[in-house]
Short mmCIF file of C-alpha atoms and ligand atoms in Angstrom, two decimals:
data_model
loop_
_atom_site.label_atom_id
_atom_site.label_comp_id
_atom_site.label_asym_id
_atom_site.label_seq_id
_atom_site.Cartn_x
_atom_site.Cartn_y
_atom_site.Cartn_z
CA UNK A 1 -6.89 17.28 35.33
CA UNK A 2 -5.62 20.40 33.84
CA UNK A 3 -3.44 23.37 34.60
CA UNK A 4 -2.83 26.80 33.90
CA UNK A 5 0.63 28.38 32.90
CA UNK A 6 1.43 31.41 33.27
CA UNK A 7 4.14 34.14 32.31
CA UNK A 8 3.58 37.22 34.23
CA UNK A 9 4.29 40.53 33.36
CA UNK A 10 2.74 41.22 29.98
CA UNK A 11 0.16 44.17 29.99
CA UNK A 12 -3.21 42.78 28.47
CA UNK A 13 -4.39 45.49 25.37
CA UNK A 14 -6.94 44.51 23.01
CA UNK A 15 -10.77 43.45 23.39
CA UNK A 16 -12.93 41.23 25.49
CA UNK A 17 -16.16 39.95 24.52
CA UNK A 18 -18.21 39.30 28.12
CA UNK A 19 -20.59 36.27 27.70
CA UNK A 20 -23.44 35.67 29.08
CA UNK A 21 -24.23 34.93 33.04
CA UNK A 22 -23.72 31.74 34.82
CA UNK A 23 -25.86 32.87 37.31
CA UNK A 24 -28.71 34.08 35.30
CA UNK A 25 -28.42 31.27 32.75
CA UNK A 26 -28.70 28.55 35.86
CA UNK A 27 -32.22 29.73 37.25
CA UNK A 28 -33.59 30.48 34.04
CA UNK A 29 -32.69 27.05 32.55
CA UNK A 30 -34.13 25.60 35.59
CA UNK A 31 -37.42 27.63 35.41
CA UNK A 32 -37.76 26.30 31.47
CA UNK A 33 -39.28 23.41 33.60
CA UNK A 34 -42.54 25.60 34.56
CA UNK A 35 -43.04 26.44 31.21
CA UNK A 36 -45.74 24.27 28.80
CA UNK A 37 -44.29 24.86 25.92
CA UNK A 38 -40.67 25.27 24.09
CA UNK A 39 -37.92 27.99 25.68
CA UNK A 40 -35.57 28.96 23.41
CA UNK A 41 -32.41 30.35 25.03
CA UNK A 42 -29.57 32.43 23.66
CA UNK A 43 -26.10 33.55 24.97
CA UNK A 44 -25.62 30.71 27.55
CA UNK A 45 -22.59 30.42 28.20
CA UNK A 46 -20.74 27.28 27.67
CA UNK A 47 -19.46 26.26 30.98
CA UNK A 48 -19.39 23.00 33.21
CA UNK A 49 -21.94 24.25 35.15
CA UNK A 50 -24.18 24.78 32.03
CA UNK A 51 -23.47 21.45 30.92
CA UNK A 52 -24.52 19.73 34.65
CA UNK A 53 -27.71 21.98 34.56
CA UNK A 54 -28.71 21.05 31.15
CA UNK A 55 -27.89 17.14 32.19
CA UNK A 56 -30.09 17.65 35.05
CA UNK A 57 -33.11 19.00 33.48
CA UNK A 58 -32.50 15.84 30.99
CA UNK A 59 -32.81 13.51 34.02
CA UNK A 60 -36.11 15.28 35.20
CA UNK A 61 -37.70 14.29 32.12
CA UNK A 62 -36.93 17.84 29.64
CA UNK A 63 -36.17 17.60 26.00
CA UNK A 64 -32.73 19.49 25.49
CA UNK A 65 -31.07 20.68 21.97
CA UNK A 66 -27.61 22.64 22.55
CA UNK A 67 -26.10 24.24 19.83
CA UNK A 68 -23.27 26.68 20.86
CA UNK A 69 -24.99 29.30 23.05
CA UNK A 70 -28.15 28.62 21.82
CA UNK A 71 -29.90 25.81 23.90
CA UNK A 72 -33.54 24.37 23.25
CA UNK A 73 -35.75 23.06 26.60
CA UNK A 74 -38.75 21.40 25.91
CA UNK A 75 -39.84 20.42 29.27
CA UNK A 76 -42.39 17.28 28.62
CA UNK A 77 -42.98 14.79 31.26
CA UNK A 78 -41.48 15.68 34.25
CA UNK A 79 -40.23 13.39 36.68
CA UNK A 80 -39.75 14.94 40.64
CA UNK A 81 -35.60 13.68 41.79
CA UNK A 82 -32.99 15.52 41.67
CA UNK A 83 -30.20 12.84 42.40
CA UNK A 84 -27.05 13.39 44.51
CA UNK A 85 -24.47 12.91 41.72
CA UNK A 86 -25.62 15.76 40.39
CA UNK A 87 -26.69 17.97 43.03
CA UNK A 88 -23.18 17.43 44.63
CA UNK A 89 -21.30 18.91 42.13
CA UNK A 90 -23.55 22.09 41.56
CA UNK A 91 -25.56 23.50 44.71
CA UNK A 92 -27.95 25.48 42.27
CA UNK A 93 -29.49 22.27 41.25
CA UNK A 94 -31.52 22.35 44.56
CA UNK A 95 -33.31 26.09 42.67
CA UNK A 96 -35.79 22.93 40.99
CA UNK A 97 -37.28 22.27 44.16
CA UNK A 98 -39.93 25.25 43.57
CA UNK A 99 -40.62 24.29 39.84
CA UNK A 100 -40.83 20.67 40.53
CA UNK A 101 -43.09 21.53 43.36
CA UNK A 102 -45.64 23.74 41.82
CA UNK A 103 -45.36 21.69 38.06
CA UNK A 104 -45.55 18.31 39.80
CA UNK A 105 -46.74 18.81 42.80
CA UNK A 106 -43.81 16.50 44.68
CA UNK A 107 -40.24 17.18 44.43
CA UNK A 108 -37.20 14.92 45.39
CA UNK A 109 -33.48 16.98 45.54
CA UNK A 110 -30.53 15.47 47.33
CA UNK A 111 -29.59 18.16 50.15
CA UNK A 112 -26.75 19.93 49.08
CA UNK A 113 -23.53 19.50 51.29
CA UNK A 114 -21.21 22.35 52.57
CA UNK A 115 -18.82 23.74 49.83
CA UNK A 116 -15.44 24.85 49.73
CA UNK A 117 -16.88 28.66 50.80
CA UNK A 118 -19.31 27.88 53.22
CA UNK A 119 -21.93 25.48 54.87
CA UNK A 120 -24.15 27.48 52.59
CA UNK A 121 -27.44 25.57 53.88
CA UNK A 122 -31.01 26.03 52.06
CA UNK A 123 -32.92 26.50 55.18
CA UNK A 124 -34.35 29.79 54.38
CA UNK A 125 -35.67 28.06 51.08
CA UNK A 126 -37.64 24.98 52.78
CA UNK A 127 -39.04 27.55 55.38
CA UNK A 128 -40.48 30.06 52.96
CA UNK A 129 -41.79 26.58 50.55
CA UNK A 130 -43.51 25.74 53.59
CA UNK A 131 -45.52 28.68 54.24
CA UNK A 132 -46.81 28.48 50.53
CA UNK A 133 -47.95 25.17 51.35
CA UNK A 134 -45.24 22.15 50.91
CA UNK A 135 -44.38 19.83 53.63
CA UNK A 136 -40.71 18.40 53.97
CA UNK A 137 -38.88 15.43 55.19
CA UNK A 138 -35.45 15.18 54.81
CA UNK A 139 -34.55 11.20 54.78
CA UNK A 140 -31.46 9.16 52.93
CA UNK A 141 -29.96 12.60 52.47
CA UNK A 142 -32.64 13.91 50.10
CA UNK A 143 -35.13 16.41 50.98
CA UNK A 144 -39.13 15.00 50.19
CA UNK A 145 -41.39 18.04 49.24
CA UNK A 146 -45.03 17.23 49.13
CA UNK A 147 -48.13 19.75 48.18
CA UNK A 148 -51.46 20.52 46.77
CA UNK A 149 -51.38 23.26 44.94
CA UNK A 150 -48.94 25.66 46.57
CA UNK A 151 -50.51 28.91 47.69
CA UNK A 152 -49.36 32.47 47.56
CA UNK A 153 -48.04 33.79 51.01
CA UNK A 154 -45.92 36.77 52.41
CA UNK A 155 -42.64 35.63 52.61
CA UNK A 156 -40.00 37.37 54.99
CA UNK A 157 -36.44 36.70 54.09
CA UNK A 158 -33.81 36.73 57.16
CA UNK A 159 -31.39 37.24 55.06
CA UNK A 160 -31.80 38.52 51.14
CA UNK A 161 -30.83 34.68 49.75
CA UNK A 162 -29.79 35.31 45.80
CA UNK A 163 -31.21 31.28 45.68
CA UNK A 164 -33.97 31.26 47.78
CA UNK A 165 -35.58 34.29 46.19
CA UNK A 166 -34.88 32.75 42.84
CA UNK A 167 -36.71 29.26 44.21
CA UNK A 168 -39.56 31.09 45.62
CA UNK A 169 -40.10 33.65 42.35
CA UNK A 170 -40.41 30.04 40.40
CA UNK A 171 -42.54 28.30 42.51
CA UNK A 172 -44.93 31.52 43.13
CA UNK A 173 -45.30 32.36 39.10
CA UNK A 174 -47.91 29.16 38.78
CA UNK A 175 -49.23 29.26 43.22
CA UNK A 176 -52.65 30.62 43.59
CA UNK A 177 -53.25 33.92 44.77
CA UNK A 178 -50.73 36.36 45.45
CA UNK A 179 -46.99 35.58 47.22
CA UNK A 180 -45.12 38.82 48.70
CA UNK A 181 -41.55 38.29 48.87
CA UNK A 182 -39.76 40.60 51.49
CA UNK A 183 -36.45 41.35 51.85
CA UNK A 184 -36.00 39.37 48.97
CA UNK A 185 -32.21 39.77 46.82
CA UNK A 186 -32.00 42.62 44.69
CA UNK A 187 -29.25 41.12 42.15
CA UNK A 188 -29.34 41.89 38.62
CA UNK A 189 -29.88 38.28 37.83
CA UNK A 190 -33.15 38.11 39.95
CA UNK A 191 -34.36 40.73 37.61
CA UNK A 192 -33.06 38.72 34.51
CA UNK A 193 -35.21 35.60 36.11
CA UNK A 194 -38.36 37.87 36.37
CA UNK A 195 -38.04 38.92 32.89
CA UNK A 196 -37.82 35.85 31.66
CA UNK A 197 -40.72 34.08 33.91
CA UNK A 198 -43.02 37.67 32.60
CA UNK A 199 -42.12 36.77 28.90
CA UNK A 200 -43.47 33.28 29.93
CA UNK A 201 -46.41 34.76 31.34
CA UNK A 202 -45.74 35.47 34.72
CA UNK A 203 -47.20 38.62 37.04
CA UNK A 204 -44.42 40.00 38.64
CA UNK A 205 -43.84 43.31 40.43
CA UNK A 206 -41.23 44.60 42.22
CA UNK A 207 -38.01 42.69 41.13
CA UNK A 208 -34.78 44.72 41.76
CA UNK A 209 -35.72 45.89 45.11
CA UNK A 210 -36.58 44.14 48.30
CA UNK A 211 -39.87 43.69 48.14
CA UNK A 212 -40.92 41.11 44.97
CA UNK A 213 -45.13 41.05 44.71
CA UNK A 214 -46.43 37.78 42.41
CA UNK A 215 -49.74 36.99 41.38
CA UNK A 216 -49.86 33.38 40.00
CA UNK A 217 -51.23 32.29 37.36
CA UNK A 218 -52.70 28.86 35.65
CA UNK A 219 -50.14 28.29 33.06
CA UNK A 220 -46.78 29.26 31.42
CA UNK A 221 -46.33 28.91 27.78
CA UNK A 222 -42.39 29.16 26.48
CA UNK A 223 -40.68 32.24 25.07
CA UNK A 224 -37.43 33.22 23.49
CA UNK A 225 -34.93 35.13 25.75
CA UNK A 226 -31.62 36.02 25.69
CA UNK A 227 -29.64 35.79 29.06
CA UNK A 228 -28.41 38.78 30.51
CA UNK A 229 -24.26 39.24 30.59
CA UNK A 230 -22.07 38.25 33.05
CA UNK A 231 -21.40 41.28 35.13
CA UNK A 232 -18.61 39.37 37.53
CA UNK A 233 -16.83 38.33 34.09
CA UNK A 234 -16.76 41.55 32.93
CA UNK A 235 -15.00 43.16 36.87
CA UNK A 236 -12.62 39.87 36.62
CA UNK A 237 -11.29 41.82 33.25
CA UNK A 238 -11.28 44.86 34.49
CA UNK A 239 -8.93 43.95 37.65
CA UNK A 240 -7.32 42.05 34.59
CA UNK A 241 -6.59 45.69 32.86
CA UNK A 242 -5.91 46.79 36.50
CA UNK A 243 -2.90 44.29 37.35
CA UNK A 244 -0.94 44.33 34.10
CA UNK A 245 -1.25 47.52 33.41
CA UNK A 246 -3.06 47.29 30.48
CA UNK A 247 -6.32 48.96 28.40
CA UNK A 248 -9.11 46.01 27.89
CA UNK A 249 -11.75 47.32 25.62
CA UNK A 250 -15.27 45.15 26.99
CA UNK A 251 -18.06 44.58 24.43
CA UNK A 252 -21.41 43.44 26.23
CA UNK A 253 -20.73 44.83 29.28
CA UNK A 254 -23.86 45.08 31.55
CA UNK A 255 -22.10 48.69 32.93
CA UNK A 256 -25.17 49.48 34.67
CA UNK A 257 -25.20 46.35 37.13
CA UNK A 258 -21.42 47.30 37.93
CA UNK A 259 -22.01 50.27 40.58
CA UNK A 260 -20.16 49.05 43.25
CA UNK A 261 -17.31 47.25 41.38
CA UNK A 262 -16.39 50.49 39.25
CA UNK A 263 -16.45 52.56 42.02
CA UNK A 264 -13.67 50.55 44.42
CA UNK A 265 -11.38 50.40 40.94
CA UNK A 266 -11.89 53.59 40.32
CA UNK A 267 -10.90 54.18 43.74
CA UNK A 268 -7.79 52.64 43.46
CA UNK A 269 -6.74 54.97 40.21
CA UNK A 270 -7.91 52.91 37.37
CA UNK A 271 -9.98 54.77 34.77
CA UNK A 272 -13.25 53.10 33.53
CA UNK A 273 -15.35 54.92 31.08
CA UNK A 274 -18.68 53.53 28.86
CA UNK A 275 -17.10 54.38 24.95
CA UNK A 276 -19.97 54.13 23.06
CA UNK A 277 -21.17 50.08 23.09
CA UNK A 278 -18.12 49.31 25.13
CA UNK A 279 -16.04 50.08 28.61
CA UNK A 280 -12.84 50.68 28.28
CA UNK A 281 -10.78 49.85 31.17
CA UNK A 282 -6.98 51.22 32.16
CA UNK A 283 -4.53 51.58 34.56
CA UNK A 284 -2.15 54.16 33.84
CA UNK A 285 -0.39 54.66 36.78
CA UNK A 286 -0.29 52.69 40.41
CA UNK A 287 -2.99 51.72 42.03
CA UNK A 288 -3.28 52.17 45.62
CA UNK A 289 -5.28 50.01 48.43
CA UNK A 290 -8.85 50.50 49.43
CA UNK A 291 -11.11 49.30 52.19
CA UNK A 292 -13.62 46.76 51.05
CA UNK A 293 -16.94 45.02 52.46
CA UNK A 294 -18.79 42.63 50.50
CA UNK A 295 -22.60 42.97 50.83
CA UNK A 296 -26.06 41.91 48.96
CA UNK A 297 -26.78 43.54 45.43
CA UNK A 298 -26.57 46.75 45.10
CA UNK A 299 -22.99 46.41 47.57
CA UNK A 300 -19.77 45.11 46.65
CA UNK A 301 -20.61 41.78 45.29
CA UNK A 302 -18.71 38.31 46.79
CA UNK A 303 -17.77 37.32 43.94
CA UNK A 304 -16.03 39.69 43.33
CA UNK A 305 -13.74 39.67 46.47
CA UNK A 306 -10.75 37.49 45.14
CA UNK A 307 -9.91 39.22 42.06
CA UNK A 308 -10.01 42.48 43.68
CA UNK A 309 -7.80 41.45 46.22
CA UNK A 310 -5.01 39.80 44.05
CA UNK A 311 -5.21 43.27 42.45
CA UNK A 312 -4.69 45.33 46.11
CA UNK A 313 -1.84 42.79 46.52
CA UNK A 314 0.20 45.12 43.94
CA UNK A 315 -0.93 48.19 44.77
CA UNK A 316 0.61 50.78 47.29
CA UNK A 317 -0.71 51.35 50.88
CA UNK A 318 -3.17 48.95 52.68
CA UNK A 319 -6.66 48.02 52.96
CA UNK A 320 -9.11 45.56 54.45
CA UNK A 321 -11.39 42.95 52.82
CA UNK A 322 -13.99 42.49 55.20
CA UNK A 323 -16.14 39.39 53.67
CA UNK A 324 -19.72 39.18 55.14
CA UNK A 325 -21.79 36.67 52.91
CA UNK A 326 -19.80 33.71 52.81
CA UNK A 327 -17.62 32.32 55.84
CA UNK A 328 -14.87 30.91 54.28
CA UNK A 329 -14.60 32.28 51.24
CA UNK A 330 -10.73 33.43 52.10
CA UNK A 331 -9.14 30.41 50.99
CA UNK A 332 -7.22 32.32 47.67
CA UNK A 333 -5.25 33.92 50.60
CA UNK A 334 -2.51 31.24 51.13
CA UNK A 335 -2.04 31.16 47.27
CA UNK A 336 -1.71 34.22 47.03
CA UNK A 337 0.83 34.66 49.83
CA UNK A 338 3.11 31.51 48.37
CA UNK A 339 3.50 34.47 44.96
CA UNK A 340 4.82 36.77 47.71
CA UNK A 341 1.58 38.83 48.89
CA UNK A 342 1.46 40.06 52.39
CA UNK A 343 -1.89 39.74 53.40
CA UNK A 344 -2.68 38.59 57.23
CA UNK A 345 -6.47 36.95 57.79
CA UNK A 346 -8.43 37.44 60.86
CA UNK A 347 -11.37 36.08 60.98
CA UNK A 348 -13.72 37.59 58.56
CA UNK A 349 -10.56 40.23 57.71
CA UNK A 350 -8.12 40.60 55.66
CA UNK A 351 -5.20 42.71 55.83
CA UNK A 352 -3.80 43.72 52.84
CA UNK A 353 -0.42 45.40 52.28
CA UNK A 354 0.40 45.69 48.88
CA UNK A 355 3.83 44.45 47.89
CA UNK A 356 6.58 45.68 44.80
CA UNK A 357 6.24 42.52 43.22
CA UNK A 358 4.59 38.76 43.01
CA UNK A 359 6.53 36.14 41.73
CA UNK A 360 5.59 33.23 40.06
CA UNK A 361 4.91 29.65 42.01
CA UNK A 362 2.44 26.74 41.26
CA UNK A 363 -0.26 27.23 43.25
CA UNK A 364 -4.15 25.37 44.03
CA UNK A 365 -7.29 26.88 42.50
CA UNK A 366 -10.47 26.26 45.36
CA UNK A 367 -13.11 27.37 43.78
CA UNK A 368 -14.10 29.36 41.22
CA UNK A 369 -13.46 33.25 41.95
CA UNK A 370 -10.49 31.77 43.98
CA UNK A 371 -9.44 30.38 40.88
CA UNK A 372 -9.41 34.01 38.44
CA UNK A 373 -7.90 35.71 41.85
CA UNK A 374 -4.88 33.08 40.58
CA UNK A 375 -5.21 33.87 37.17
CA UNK A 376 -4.51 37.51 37.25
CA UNK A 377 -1.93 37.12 40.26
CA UNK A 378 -0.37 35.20 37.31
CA UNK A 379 -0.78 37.55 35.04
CA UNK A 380 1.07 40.24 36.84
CA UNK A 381 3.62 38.09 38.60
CA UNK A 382 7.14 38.25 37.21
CA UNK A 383 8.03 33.87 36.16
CA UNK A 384 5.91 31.35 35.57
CA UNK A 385 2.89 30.58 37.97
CA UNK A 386 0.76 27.14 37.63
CA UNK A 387 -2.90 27.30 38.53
CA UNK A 388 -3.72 23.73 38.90
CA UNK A 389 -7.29 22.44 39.84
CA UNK A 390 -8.65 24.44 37.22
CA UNK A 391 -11.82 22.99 36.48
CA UNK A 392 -12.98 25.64 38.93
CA UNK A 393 -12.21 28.09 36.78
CA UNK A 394 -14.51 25.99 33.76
CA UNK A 395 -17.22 26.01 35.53
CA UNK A 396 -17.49 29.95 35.87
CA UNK A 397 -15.44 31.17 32.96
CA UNK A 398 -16.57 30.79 29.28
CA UNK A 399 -12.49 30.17 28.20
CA UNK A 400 -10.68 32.74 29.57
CA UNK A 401 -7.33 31.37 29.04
CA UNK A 402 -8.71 31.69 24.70
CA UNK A 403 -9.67 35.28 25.68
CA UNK A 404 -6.49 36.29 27.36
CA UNK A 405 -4.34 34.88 25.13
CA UNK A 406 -5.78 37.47 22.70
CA UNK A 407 -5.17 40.45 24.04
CA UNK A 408 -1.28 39.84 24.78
CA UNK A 409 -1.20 37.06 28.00
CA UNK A 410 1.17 34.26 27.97
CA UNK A 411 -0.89 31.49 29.35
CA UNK A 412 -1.34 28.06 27.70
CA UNK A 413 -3.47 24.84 29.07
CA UNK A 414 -2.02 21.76 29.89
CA UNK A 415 -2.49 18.10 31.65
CA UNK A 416 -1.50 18.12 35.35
CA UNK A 417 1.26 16.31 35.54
N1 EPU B 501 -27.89 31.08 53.34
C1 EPU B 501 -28.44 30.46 54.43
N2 EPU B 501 -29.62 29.77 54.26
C2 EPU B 501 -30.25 29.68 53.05
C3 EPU B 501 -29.68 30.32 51.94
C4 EPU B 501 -28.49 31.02 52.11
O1 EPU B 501 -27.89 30.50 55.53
O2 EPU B 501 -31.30 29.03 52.97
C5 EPU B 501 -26.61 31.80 53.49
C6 EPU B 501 -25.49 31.08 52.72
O3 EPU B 501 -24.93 30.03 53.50
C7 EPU B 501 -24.52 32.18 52.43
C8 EPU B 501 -25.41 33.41 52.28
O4 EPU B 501 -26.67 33.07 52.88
O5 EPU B 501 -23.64 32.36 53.50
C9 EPU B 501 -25.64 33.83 50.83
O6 EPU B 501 -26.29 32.80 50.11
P1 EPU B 501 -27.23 33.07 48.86
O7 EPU B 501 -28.40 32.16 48.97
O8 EPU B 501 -27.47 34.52 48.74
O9 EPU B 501 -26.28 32.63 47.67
P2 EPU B 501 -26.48 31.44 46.64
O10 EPU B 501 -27.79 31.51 45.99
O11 EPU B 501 -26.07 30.15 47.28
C10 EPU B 501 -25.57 32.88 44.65
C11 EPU B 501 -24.53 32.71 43.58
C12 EPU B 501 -23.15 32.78 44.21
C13 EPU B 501 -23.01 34.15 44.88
C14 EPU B 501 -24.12 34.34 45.91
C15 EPU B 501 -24.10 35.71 46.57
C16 EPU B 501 -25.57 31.30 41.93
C17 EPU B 501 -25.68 29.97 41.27
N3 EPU B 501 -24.71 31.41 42.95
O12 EPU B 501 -25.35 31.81 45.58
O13 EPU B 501 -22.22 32.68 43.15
O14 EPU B 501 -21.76 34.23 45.52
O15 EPU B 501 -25.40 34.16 45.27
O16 EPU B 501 -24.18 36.70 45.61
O17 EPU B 501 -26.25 32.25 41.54
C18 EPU B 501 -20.13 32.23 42.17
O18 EPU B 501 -20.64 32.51 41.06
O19 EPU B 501 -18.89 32.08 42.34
C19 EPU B 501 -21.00 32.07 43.34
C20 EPU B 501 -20.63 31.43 44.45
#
């Protein structure tokens, strides 16, 4: 396993190049499987959880070249399982349930357990398949989809699910007649899905607000596309700029899909402005605290939460981080406090009270925002901090420790020893 090392205290100047979104490139790489013909992808990032996705669409039968961030599906003879090994270590890989179902007609995905953040259950996913037609049994630990031809139906969403409404676009693009999706998730990568399934082929209407109308259609033939940039990348750099102290210049920044994460650091004093192609991010002077709730797209976003609180842990004041999606996604906060933050958790709360100083410590990435919450902790704490577990971090971060080491951060990779 590897580590991070850290020396804190150097403000971060120079550029960042954002790459392109895990979690637009995961749904679209599993919707290549609805398509006839070849998808040709650009800007996916390289990440471990590119790398699982692309194994997994090679054990359900797809034809996969990968060259850099181009990648190459030909989608062939399917085959319906999803197996555990896989599904284990990435909960997305349940999103081929809808393609599998409406290509193949069957579909067989091990049931994802509960994660490090949250039970995170697929409930709302199996419901709204089932009112378009599939029938479920859930046996060995692997849910059994059957169907004819799925249907088209008016789906109402609970809750606006990011995955569900991705699974039920998918599996509505090739269902007969017409699927509503209500409340469905707003998020700018739902929208990056639906333009990709409509270069494909697909009718879609709708996506980017909360109600999603589909009209399905026989076939979908392949397309070029290129994914969409990582929006939570590009906020992780800016609280980057925010806790050194530094001036990060971002090229490919998707500024529009950054509402709510601009205006809580701009909030706390840092300056963020669109420069021509780029956003320039600084923090001049101190920032202070800020009260935060996390909410569905177009709200603060979740995964966003971490970073934003390492940065509050410098700045002057207090605030609370009230987290509503997840229910244990709070488990950066004893890290954080071993560097010296005073933060107090209560329930779904956090207390912030911003502190002089952090101080370097070796400390255990959870999961993957937890993980760049450590990073830039590390970044501003004065001594040397060790992020270990950080194979979090690779799974969400095309190498971050390459792009901070150019603009000024000590950090280096290493073996855990
Ligand atoms: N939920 C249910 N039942 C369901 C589906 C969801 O109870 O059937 C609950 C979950 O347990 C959770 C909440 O609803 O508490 C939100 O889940 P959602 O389905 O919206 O999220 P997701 O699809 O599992 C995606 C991202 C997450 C991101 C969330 C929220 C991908 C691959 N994952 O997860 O990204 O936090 O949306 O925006 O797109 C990350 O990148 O670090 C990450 C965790």
């Amino acid at each position: 396993m590897e580590q991070l090392v850290i020396q804190g205290g150097y403000p971060l100047k120079g550029e960042v190049a954002i790459s392109g979104s895990k979690n637009a490139a995961l749904p679209i790489l599993i919707a290549s499987l609805l398509c006839e013909d070849e998808v040709r992808l650009t800007k996916v990032p390289r990440l471990r959880d590119i790398t699982t996705t692309l194994k997994l669409l090679a054990l359900l039968g797809a034809d996969i070249e990968q060259d850099g961030q181009h990648v190459l599906v030909r989608p062939g003879h399917l085959l319906p399982e999803a197996p555990y090994d896989l599904v284990r270590t990435m909960r997305a890989s349940v999103l081929c349930l809808g393609p599998l179902l409406s290509r193949l007609g069957q579909a067989k995905v091990a049931l994802p357990g509960g994660c490090a953040i949250g039970a995170r259950p697929v409930d709302l996913h199996i419901k709204a398949l089932e009112k378009m037609g599939a029938r479920f049994e859930l046996e060995g630990g692997d849910i059994t989809g059957h169907c004819n031809r799925l249907h088209g139906a008016r789906i109402h969403f609970d809750f606006p699910t990011v995955g569900g409404t991705e699974n039920l676009l998918m599996a509505a693009t090739l269902a007969s007649g017409e699927t509503v999706i209500e409340n469905a998730a707003q998020e700018p990568e739902i929208v990056d899905l639906a333009h990709f399934l409509m270069a494909c082929g697909a009718i879609i209407e709708g996506h980017g607000t909360s109600v999603i109308r589909i009209q399905g259609v026989d076939r979908l033939k392949g397309c070029s596309y290129a994914i969409m940039s990582d929006r939570i990348e590009a906020g992780t750099y800016m609280a980057a700029a925010g806790i050194t102290g530094g001036e990060l210049s971002l090229t490919a920044c998707p500024f529009a899909h950054l509402g709510a994460v601009v205006r809580v650091l701009r909030d706390m004093g840092m300056d963020i402005e669109e420069v021509g192609d780029r956003v320039v991010a600084r923090a001049q002077d101190g920032l202070h605290c800020v009260d935060i709730e996390t909410m569905p797209h177009p709200g603060f976003p979740t995964d966003m939460q971490a970073q934003v609180m390492s940065l509050m842990c410098l700045a002057r004041g207090s605030g609370v981080i009230r987290e509503t999606i997840f229910e244990n996604r709070f488990m950066h906060v004893l890290e954080l406090v071993r560097l010296g933050a005073a933060i107090t958790l209560s329930g779904k709360q956090a207390l912030v009270q911003g502190v002089k100083r952090l101080t370097g410590a070796p400390v255990m990435a959870s999961d993957l925002r937890a993980s760049a919450s450590l990073v830039l902790a590390g970044l501003a704490a004065k001594g040397t901090t060790i992020v270990r577990r950080i194979y979090h971090l690779d799974r969400g971060y095309e190498a971050m420790d390459a792009k901070l080491t150019r603009v000024g951060a000590h950090i280096r990779r290493e073996q855990q020893r």
